[in-house]
């Protein structure tokens, strides 16, 4: 029998004493020893929010130092770059995000910010409003005010001056108590709401967004709904005075009322609207409601837009992944029949041959058709260079095309990291057209550099998909009095978010 030594144990196999530094191999810890170890276990350190601004400030300081030494051209990763562009990338890599209380389930289908002239006791005043549409068919109007307004209004003052309830901003990225930097939202009362029978599918400004043009078309917006049981609806929202009035616009002519309206866009003149349906694309006169098809297709038109510099061209993105440009000047009775290649493929060679082509009718050039890998979710033309078209599809692909090189069928830029499989997600392009922002099915919001395709940031601050993006700064807005130049609005079922 080996004598016991305090703090040591004897190993019979190795015939040696070993210091006791933990549980003896093969032995069960006693309750007293486990309780003592539990008591001696140090308490976990309190969770500390990461400082997202630290790297941002350090990089900005290095850029400032380089600018002082080298001027506006600085060295970044041993390459020459523009100082302003690098600073903007740094800011985009570390965005500030606020969530607004009392905005659940009101802005997950469509978001648009407009500037309207409102008659007040001080005279005609330009104000910003955020029009939000939900998948439940609710249309809401929220008043937007500048961040850091001093002194802050209390609830009674808000009711008296704005006639609504203020939505309290909560900082979610990074976390901090200060609210003065966040734009303020005031939710208008019930008379400004529309409860449609189905999901809001699009919100578009009627007429030009140029503030120098004095036109009554600037005071209206086009609202469309998907339609319950395949009956989409069109509404006109009047923004001329409060309370805002929403009136239905019945579809007439040869446009079927038994159709699903997926998307819409308005001409620059403000007299015509193009709607994308499950039967094709149609033009609608906004005054009379008379309409006619300019494209009949076997595939739904999920995204469309008027070409900026060519008002007689409408670009349509189809469910099968094709993007076609249609000349809308051709009469409906003379729609030309075409067969274009389909992205679909069957399980057998015989089925694949049947699905290799599909039919459509319209004034298109089959050789200028673009193809995405899956159903279109969103597409937008760059305003600075209208030959560049940005498009996204439901398989998570986002590409930038040069429409002058359509025949090659190769994108000039691809943006990696986007996550999607079946959701209609709308991306956003900032007014300077340097950054691309989109939510994903993984609930992350990502920002890319349009020029380089570099993924600048990806952050998760919502537990539901950020399905719509709306940049709050519009062309010429920064030159106006009391203008708001903050970044973007994002809508999800959880809430409306502000990011800049």
PDB file of C-alpha atoms in Angstrom, residues 128-318:
ATOM      1  CA  UNK A 128     -40.685  64.667 -47.173  1.00  0.00           C
ATOM      2  CA  UNK A 129     -43.080  61.745 -46.885  1.00  0.00           C
ATOM      3  CA  UNK A 130     -42.361  58.024 -46.935  1.00  0.00           C
ATOM      4  CA  UNK A 131     -45.051  55.945 -48.637  1.00  0.00           C
ATOM      5  CA  UNK A 132     -44.974  52.336 -47.413  1.00  0.00           C
ATOM      6  CA  UNK A 133     -46.866  49.318 -48.745  1.00  0.00           C
ATOM      7  CA  UNK A 134     -47.211  45.978 -47.004  1.00  0.00           C
ATOM      8  CA  UNK A 135     -47.773  42.425 -48.152  1.00  0.00           C
ATOM      9  CA  UNK A 136     -51.063  42.579 -46.246  1.00  0.00           C
ATOM     10  CA  UNK A 137     -52.394  45.318 -48.543  1.00  0.00           C
ATOM     11  CA  UNK A 138     -51.920  48.269 -46.175  1.00  0.00           C
ATOM     12  CA  UNK A 139     -50.688  51.588 -47.611  1.00  0.00           C
ATOM     13  CA  UNK A 140     -49.221  53.948 -44.995  1.00  0.00           C
ATOM     14  CA  UNK A 141     -47.877  57.489 -45.212  1.00  0.00           C
ATOM     15  CA  UNK A 142     -45.167  58.614 -42.804  1.00  0.00           C
ATOM     16  CA  UNK A 143     -43.827  62.152 -42.431  1.00  0.00           C
ATOM     17  CA  UNK A 144     -40.014  62.407 -42.471  1.00  0.00           C
ATOM     18  CA  UNK A 145     -38.226  65.204 -40.609  1.00  0.00           C
ATOM     19  CA  UNK A 146     -34.587  66.136 -40.222  1.00  0.00           C
ATOM     20  CA  UNK A 147     -32.371  64.396 -37.707  1.00  0.00           C
ATOM     21  CA  UNK A 148     -31.372  66.164 -34.523  1.00  0.00           C
ATOM     22  CA  UNK A 149     -34.201  68.697 -34.578  1.00  0.00           C
ATOM     23  CA  UNK A 150     -33.855  70.937 -31.510  1.00  0.00           C
ATOM     24  CA  UNK A 151     -35.832  71.265 -29.369  1.00  0.00           C
ATOM     25  CA  UNK A 152     -37.430  67.834 -29.778  1.00  0.00           C
ATOM     26  CA  UNK A 153     -41.213  67.794 -30.027  1.00  0.00           C
ATOM     27  CA  UNK A 154     -43.168  66.070 -27.295  1.00  0.00           C
ATOM     28  CA  UNK A 155     -46.243  63.983 -28.082  1.00  0.00           C
ATOM     29  CA  UNK A 156     -48.720  66.860 -27.789  1.00  0.00           C
ATOM     30  CA  UNK A 157     -46.642  69.081 -30.076  1.00  0.00           C
ATOM     31  CA  UNK A 158     -46.305  66.249 -32.591  1.00  0.00           C
ATOM     32  CA  UNK A 159     -50.071  65.767 -32.619  1.00  0.00           C
ATOM     33  CA  UNK A 160     -50.691  69.494 -33.071  1.00  0.00           C
ATOM     34  CA  UNK A 161     -48.079  70.113 -35.775  1.00  0.00           C
ATOM     35  CA  UNK A 162     -48.116  66.834 -37.653  1.00  0.00           C
ATOM     36  CA  UNK A 163     -51.378  65.132 -36.783  1.00  0.00           C
ATOM     37  CA  UNK A 164     -49.727  61.753 -36.140  1.00  0.00           C
ATOM     38  CA  UNK A 165     -47.726  59.598 -33.761  1.00  0.00           C
ATOM     39  CA  UNK A 166     -43.943  59.691 -33.780  1.00  0.00           C
ATOM     40  CA  UNK A 167     -42.114  56.407 -34.407  1.00  0.00           C
ATOM     41  CA  UNK A 168     -39.249  56.230 -31.945  1.00  0.00           C
ATOM     42  CA  UNK A 169     -35.828  55.419 -33.553  1.00  0.00           C
ATOM     43  CA  UNK A 170     -33.733  52.740 -31.832  1.00  0.00           C
ATOM     44  CA  UNK A 171     -30.067  52.401 -32.763  1.00  0.00           C
ATOM     45  CA  UNK A 172     -29.280  48.814 -33.766  1.00  0.00           C
ATOM     46  CA  UNK A 173     -25.895  49.205 -35.497  1.00  0.00           C
ATOM     47  CA  UNK A 174     -23.850  50.195 -33.580  1.00  0.00           C
ATOM     48  CA  UNK A 175     -25.791  50.276 -30.326  1.00  0.00           C
ATOM     49  CA  UNK A 176     -25.982  53.675 -28.641  1.00  0.00           C
ATOM     50  CA  UNK A 177     -28.539  55.754 -26.810  1.00  0.00           C
ATOM     51  CA  UNK A 178     -28.172  58.923 -28.869  1.00  0.00           C
ATOM     52  CA  UNK A 179     -31.092  59.417 -31.294  1.00  0.00           C
ATOM     53  CA  UNK A 180     -30.292  62.868 -32.605  1.00  0.00           C
ATOM     54  CA  UNK A 181     -28.599  61.575 -35.780  1.00  0.00           C
ATOM     55  CA  UNK A 182     -31.581  59.509 -36.928  1.00  0.00           C
ATOM     56  CA  UNK A 183     -34.266  60.976 -39.223  1.00  0.00           C
ATOM     57  CA  UNK A 184     -37.650  61.211 -37.496  1.00  0.00           C
ATOM     58  CA  UNK A 185     -40.770  59.406 -38.717  1.00  0.00           C
ATOM     59  CA  UNK A 186     -44.321  60.447 -37.863  1.00  0.00           C
ATOM     60  CA  UNK A 187     -47.029  57.948 -38.702  1.00  0.00           C
ATOM     61  CA  UNK A 188     -50.079  59.635 -40.166  1.00  0.00           C
ATOM     62  CA  UNK A 189     -53.555  58.775 -38.818  1.00  0.00           C
ATOM     63  CA  UNK A 190     -56.001  56.302 -40.321  1.00  0.00           C
ATOM     64  CA  UNK A 191     -57.369  58.584 -43.067  1.00  0.00           C
ATOM     65  CA  UNK A 192     -54.101  58.278 -44.985  1.00  0.00           C
ATOM     66  CA  UNK A 193     -54.206  54.485 -45.082  1.00  0.00           C
ATOM     67  CA  UNK A 194     -55.468  52.176 -47.808  1.00  0.00           C
ATOM     68  CA  UNK A 195     -56.406  48.597 -47.053  1.00  0.00           C
ATOM     69  CA  UNK A 196     -56.256  46.739 -50.366  1.00  0.00           C
ATOM     70  CA  UNK A 197     -57.500  43.164 -50.777  1.00  0.00           C
ATOM     71  CA  UNK A 198     -53.989  41.928 -51.614  1.00  0.00           C
ATOM     72  CA  UNK A 199     -50.295  42.795 -51.375  1.00  0.00           C
ATOM     73  CA  UNK A 200     -49.019  46.167 -52.579  1.00  0.00           C
ATOM     74  CA  UNK A 201     -46.796  45.352 -55.571  1.00  0.00           C
ATOM     75  CA  UNK A 202     -45.339  48.772 -56.498  1.00  0.00           C
ATOM     76  CA  UNK A 203     -45.302  52.491 -55.649  1.00  0.00           C
ATOM     77  CA  UNK A 204     -44.163  54.912 -58.368  1.00  0.00           C
ATOM     78  CA  UNK A 205     -44.026  58.698 -58.684  1.00  0.00           C
ATOM     79  CA  UNK A 206     -46.158  59.956 -61.572  1.00  0.00           C
ATOM     80  CA  UNK A 207     -44.187  62.317 -63.781  1.00  0.00           C
ATOM     81  CA  UNK A 208     -40.638  63.648 -63.655  1.00  0.00           C
ATOM     82  CA  UNK A 209     -38.743  63.772 -60.347  1.00  0.00           C
ATOM     83  CA  UNK A 210     -37.079  67.030 -61.416  1.00  0.00           C
ATOM     84  CA  UNK A 211     -38.195  69.678 -58.865  1.00  0.00           C
ATOM     85  CA  UNK A 212     -37.743  72.510 -61.380  1.00  0.00           C
ATOM     86  CA  UNK A 213     -40.725  71.256 -63.391  1.00  0.00           C
ATOM     87  CA  UNK A 214     -43.942  72.796 -62.136  1.00  0.00           C
ATOM     88  CA  UNK A 215     -46.495  70.128 -62.994  1.00  0.00           C
ATOM     89  CA  UNK A 216     -49.531  68.674 -61.278  1.00  0.00           C
ATOM     90  CA  UNK A 217     -48.169  65.232 -62.176  1.00  0.00           C
ATOM     91  CA  UNK A 218     -45.527  65.672 -59.479  1.00  0.00           C
ATOM     92  CA  UNK A 219     -48.254  65.551 -56.840  1.00  0.00           C
ATOM     93  CA  UNK A 220     -49.494  62.055 -57.608  1.00  0.00           C
ATOM     94  CA  UNK A 221     -48.248  58.505 -57.160  1.00  0.00           C
ATOM     95  CA  UNK A 222     -49.211  55.218 -58.807  1.00  0.00           C
ATOM     96  CA  UNK A 223     -50.059  52.293 -56.522  1.00  0.00           C
ATOM     97  CA  UNK A 224     -50.596  48.740 -57.797  1.00  0.00           C
ATOM     98  CA  UNK A 225     -51.599  45.532 -56.018  1.00  0.00           C
ATOM     99  CA  UNK A 226     -51.016  41.901 -56.931  1.00  0.00           C
ATOM    100  CA  UNK A 227     -54.697  41.082 -56.785  1.00  0.00           C
ATOM    101  CA  UNK A 228     -56.585  38.377 -54.969  1.00  0.00           C
ATOM    102  CA  UNK A 229     -57.552  35.467 -57.240  1.00  0.00           C
ATOM    103  CA  UNK A 230     -55.700  37.104 -60.125  1.00  0.00           C
ATOM    104  CA  UNK A 231     -57.452  40.487 -60.026  1.00  0.00           C
ATOM    105  CA  UNK A 232     -54.781  43.185 -59.740  1.00  0.00           C
ATOM    106  CA  UNK A 233     -55.753  46.786 -58.999  1.00  0.00           C
ATOM    107  CA  UNK A 234     -54.447  50.244 -59.875  1.00  0.00           C
ATOM    108  CA  UNK A 235     -54.785  53.260 -57.556  1.00  0.00           C
ATOM    109  CA  UNK A 236     -53.842  56.935 -57.799  1.00  0.00           C
ATOM    110  CA  UNK A 237     -52.543  58.589 -54.621  1.00  0.00           C
ATOM    111  CA  UNK A 238     -53.086  62.372 -54.576  1.00  0.00           C
ATOM    112  CA  UNK A 239     -50.376  64.276 -52.696  1.00  0.00           C
ATOM    113  CA  UNK A 240     -51.657  67.783 -53.425  1.00  0.00           C
ATOM    114  CA  UNK A 241     -53.204  68.367 -49.998  1.00  0.00           C
ATOM    115  CA  UNK A 242     -53.989  66.675 -46.733  1.00  0.00           C
ATOM    116  CA  UNK A 243     -55.701  64.368 -46.112  1.00  0.00           C
ATOM    117  CA  UNK A 244     -54.147  62.383 -48.939  1.00  0.00           C
ATOM    118  CA  UNK A 245     -56.738  60.754 -51.184  1.00  0.00           C
ATOM    119  CA  UNK A 246     -56.451  57.319 -52.791  1.00  0.00           C
ATOM    120  CA  UNK A 247     -58.754  56.618 -55.740  1.00  0.00           C
ATOM    121  CA  UNK A 248     -59.041  53.397 -57.780  1.00  0.00           C
ATOM    122  CA  UNK A 249     -58.406  53.475 -61.525  1.00  0.00           C
ATOM    123  CA  UNK A 250     -60.377  50.854 -63.472  1.00  0.00           C
ATOM    124  CA  UNK A 251     -58.554  49.151 -66.345  1.00  0.00           C
ATOM    125  CA  UNK A 252     -60.313  49.511 -69.697  1.00  0.00           C
ATOM    126  CA  UNK A 253     -59.629  48.565 -73.285  1.00  0.00           C
ATOM    127  CA  UNK A 254     -58.179  45.173 -74.131  1.00  0.00           C
ATOM    128  CA  UNK A 255     -56.226  44.873 -70.856  1.00  0.00           C
ATOM    129  CA  UNK A 256     -57.766  42.064 -68.852  1.00  0.00           C
ATOM    130  CA  UNK A 257     -58.921  42.873 -65.326  1.00  0.00           C
ATOM    131  CA  UNK A 258     -58.389  39.189 -64.516  1.00  0.00           C
ATOM    132  CA  UNK A 259     -54.612  39.511 -64.206  1.00  0.00           C
ATOM    133  CA  UNK A 260     -51.928  39.692 -61.537  1.00  0.00           C
ATOM    134  CA  UNK A 261     -50.037  43.014 -61.533  1.00  0.00           C
ATOM    135  CA  UNK A 262     -46.444  42.356 -60.497  1.00  0.00           C
ATOM    136  CA  UNK A 263     -44.819  45.734 -61.136  1.00  0.00           C
ATOM    137  CA  UNK A 264     -45.249  49.149 -62.763  1.00  0.00           C
ATOM    138  CA  UNK A 265     -43.428  52.266 -63.952  1.00  0.00           C
ATOM    139  CA  UNK A 266     -44.513  55.715 -65.164  1.00  0.00           C
ATOM    140  CA  UNK A 267     -43.419  57.672 -68.221  1.00  0.00           C
ATOM    141  CA  UNK A 268     -41.547  60.945 -67.773  1.00  0.00           C
ATOM    142  CA  UNK A 269     -44.544  62.876 -69.101  1.00  0.00           C
ATOM    143  CA  UNK A 270     -46.747  61.399 -66.384  1.00  0.00           C
ATOM    144  CA  UNK A 271     -49.550  60.434 -68.776  1.00  0.00           C
ATOM    145  CA  UNK A 272     -48.803  56.728 -69.239  1.00  0.00           C
ATOM    146  CA  UNK A 273     -47.993  53.825 -66.957  1.00  0.00           C
ATOM    147  CA  UNK A 274     -46.515  50.458 -67.897  1.00  0.00           C
ATOM    148  CA  UNK A 275     -47.665  47.498 -65.835  1.00  0.00           C
ATOM    149  CA  UNK A 276     -46.178  43.998 -65.764  1.00  0.00           C
ATOM    150  CA  UNK A 277     -48.726  41.200 -65.461  1.00  0.00           C
ATOM    151  CA  UNK A 278     -48.959  37.437 -65.761  1.00  0.00           C
ATOM    152  CA  UNK A 279     -50.236  37.953 -69.336  1.00  0.00           C
ATOM    153  CA  UNK A 280     -47.515  40.351 -70.493  1.00  0.00           C
ATOM    154  CA  UNK A 281     -46.799  44.089 -70.404  1.00  0.00           C
ATOM    155  CA  UNK A 282     -49.481  46.749 -70.924  1.00  0.00           C
ATOM    156  CA  UNK A 283     -49.677  50.540 -71.299  1.00  0.00           C
ATOM    157  CA  UNK A 284     -52.375  52.342 -69.300  1.00  0.00           C
ATOM    158  CA  UNK A 285     -53.588  55.922 -69.736  1.00  0.00           C
ATOM    159  CA  UNK A 286     -53.561  57.359 -66.217  1.00  0.00           C
ATOM    160  CA  UNK A 287     -56.401  59.787 -66.949  1.00  0.00           C
ATOM    161  CA  UNK A 288     -58.919  57.427 -68.544  1.00  0.00           C
ATOM    162  CA  UNK A 289     -57.693  53.978 -67.510  1.00  0.00           C
ATOM    163  CA  UNK A 290     -57.695  52.813 -71.124  1.00  0.00           C
ATOM    164  CA  UNK A 291     -54.985  50.270 -71.788  1.00  0.00           C
ATOM    165  CA  UNK A 292     -53.481  47.987 -74.392  1.00  0.00           C
ATOM    166  CA  UNK A 293     -50.821  45.296 -74.411  1.00  0.00           C
ATOM    167  CA  UNK A 294     -47.442  46.052 -75.948  1.00  0.00           C
ATOM    168  CA  UNK A 295     -46.063  42.610 -75.038  1.00  0.00           C
ATOM    169  CA  UNK A 296     -47.876  39.285 -74.813  1.00  0.00           C
ATOM    170  CA  UNK A 297     -45.798  36.550 -73.261  1.00  0.00           C
ATOM    171  CA  UNK A 298     -46.078  33.017 -71.946  1.00  0.00           C
ATOM    172  CA  UNK A 299     -43.895  34.128 -69.030  1.00  0.00           C
ATOM    173  CA  UNK A 300     -44.921  36.661 -66.335  1.00  0.00           C
ATOM    174  CA  UNK A 301     -43.425  40.163 -66.483  1.00  0.00           C
ATOM    175  CA  UNK A 302     -41.974  40.483 -62.969  1.00  0.00           C
ATOM    176  CA  UNK A 303     -39.946  43.683 -63.500  1.00  0.00           C
ATOM    177  CA  UNK A 304     -40.112  46.540 -65.999  1.00  0.00           C
ATOM    178  CA  UNK A 305     -39.042  50.140 -66.551  1.00  0.00           C
ATOM    179  CA  UNK A 306     -39.186  52.904 -69.121  1.00  0.00           C
ATOM    180  CA  UNK A 307     -35.794  53.542 -70.710  1.00  0.00           C
ATOM    181  CA  UNK A 308     -34.574  56.893 -69.399  1.00  0.00           C
ATOM    182  CA  UNK A 309     -33.314  58.434 -72.632  1.00  0.00           C
ATOM    183  CA  UNK A 310     -35.720  56.523 -74.908  1.00  0.00           C
ATOM    184  CA  UNK A 311     -39.220  57.084 -73.600  1.00  0.00           C
ATOM    185  CA  UNK A 312     -40.716  54.801 -76.253  1.00  0.00           C
ATOM    186  CA  UNK A 313     -38.758  51.754 -75.007  1.00  0.00           C
ATOM    187  CA  UNK A 314     -39.912  49.605 -72.069  1.00  0.00           C
ATOM    188  CA  UNK A 315     -37.546  46.962 -70.687  1.00  0.00           C
ATOM    189  CA  UNK A 316     -39.276  43.870 -69.313  1.00  0.00           C
ATOM    190  CA  UNK A 317     -37.811  41.181 -67.052  1.00  0.00           C
ATOM    191  CA  UNK A 318     -39.602  37.840 -67.329  1.00  0.00           C
TER     192      UNK A 318
END
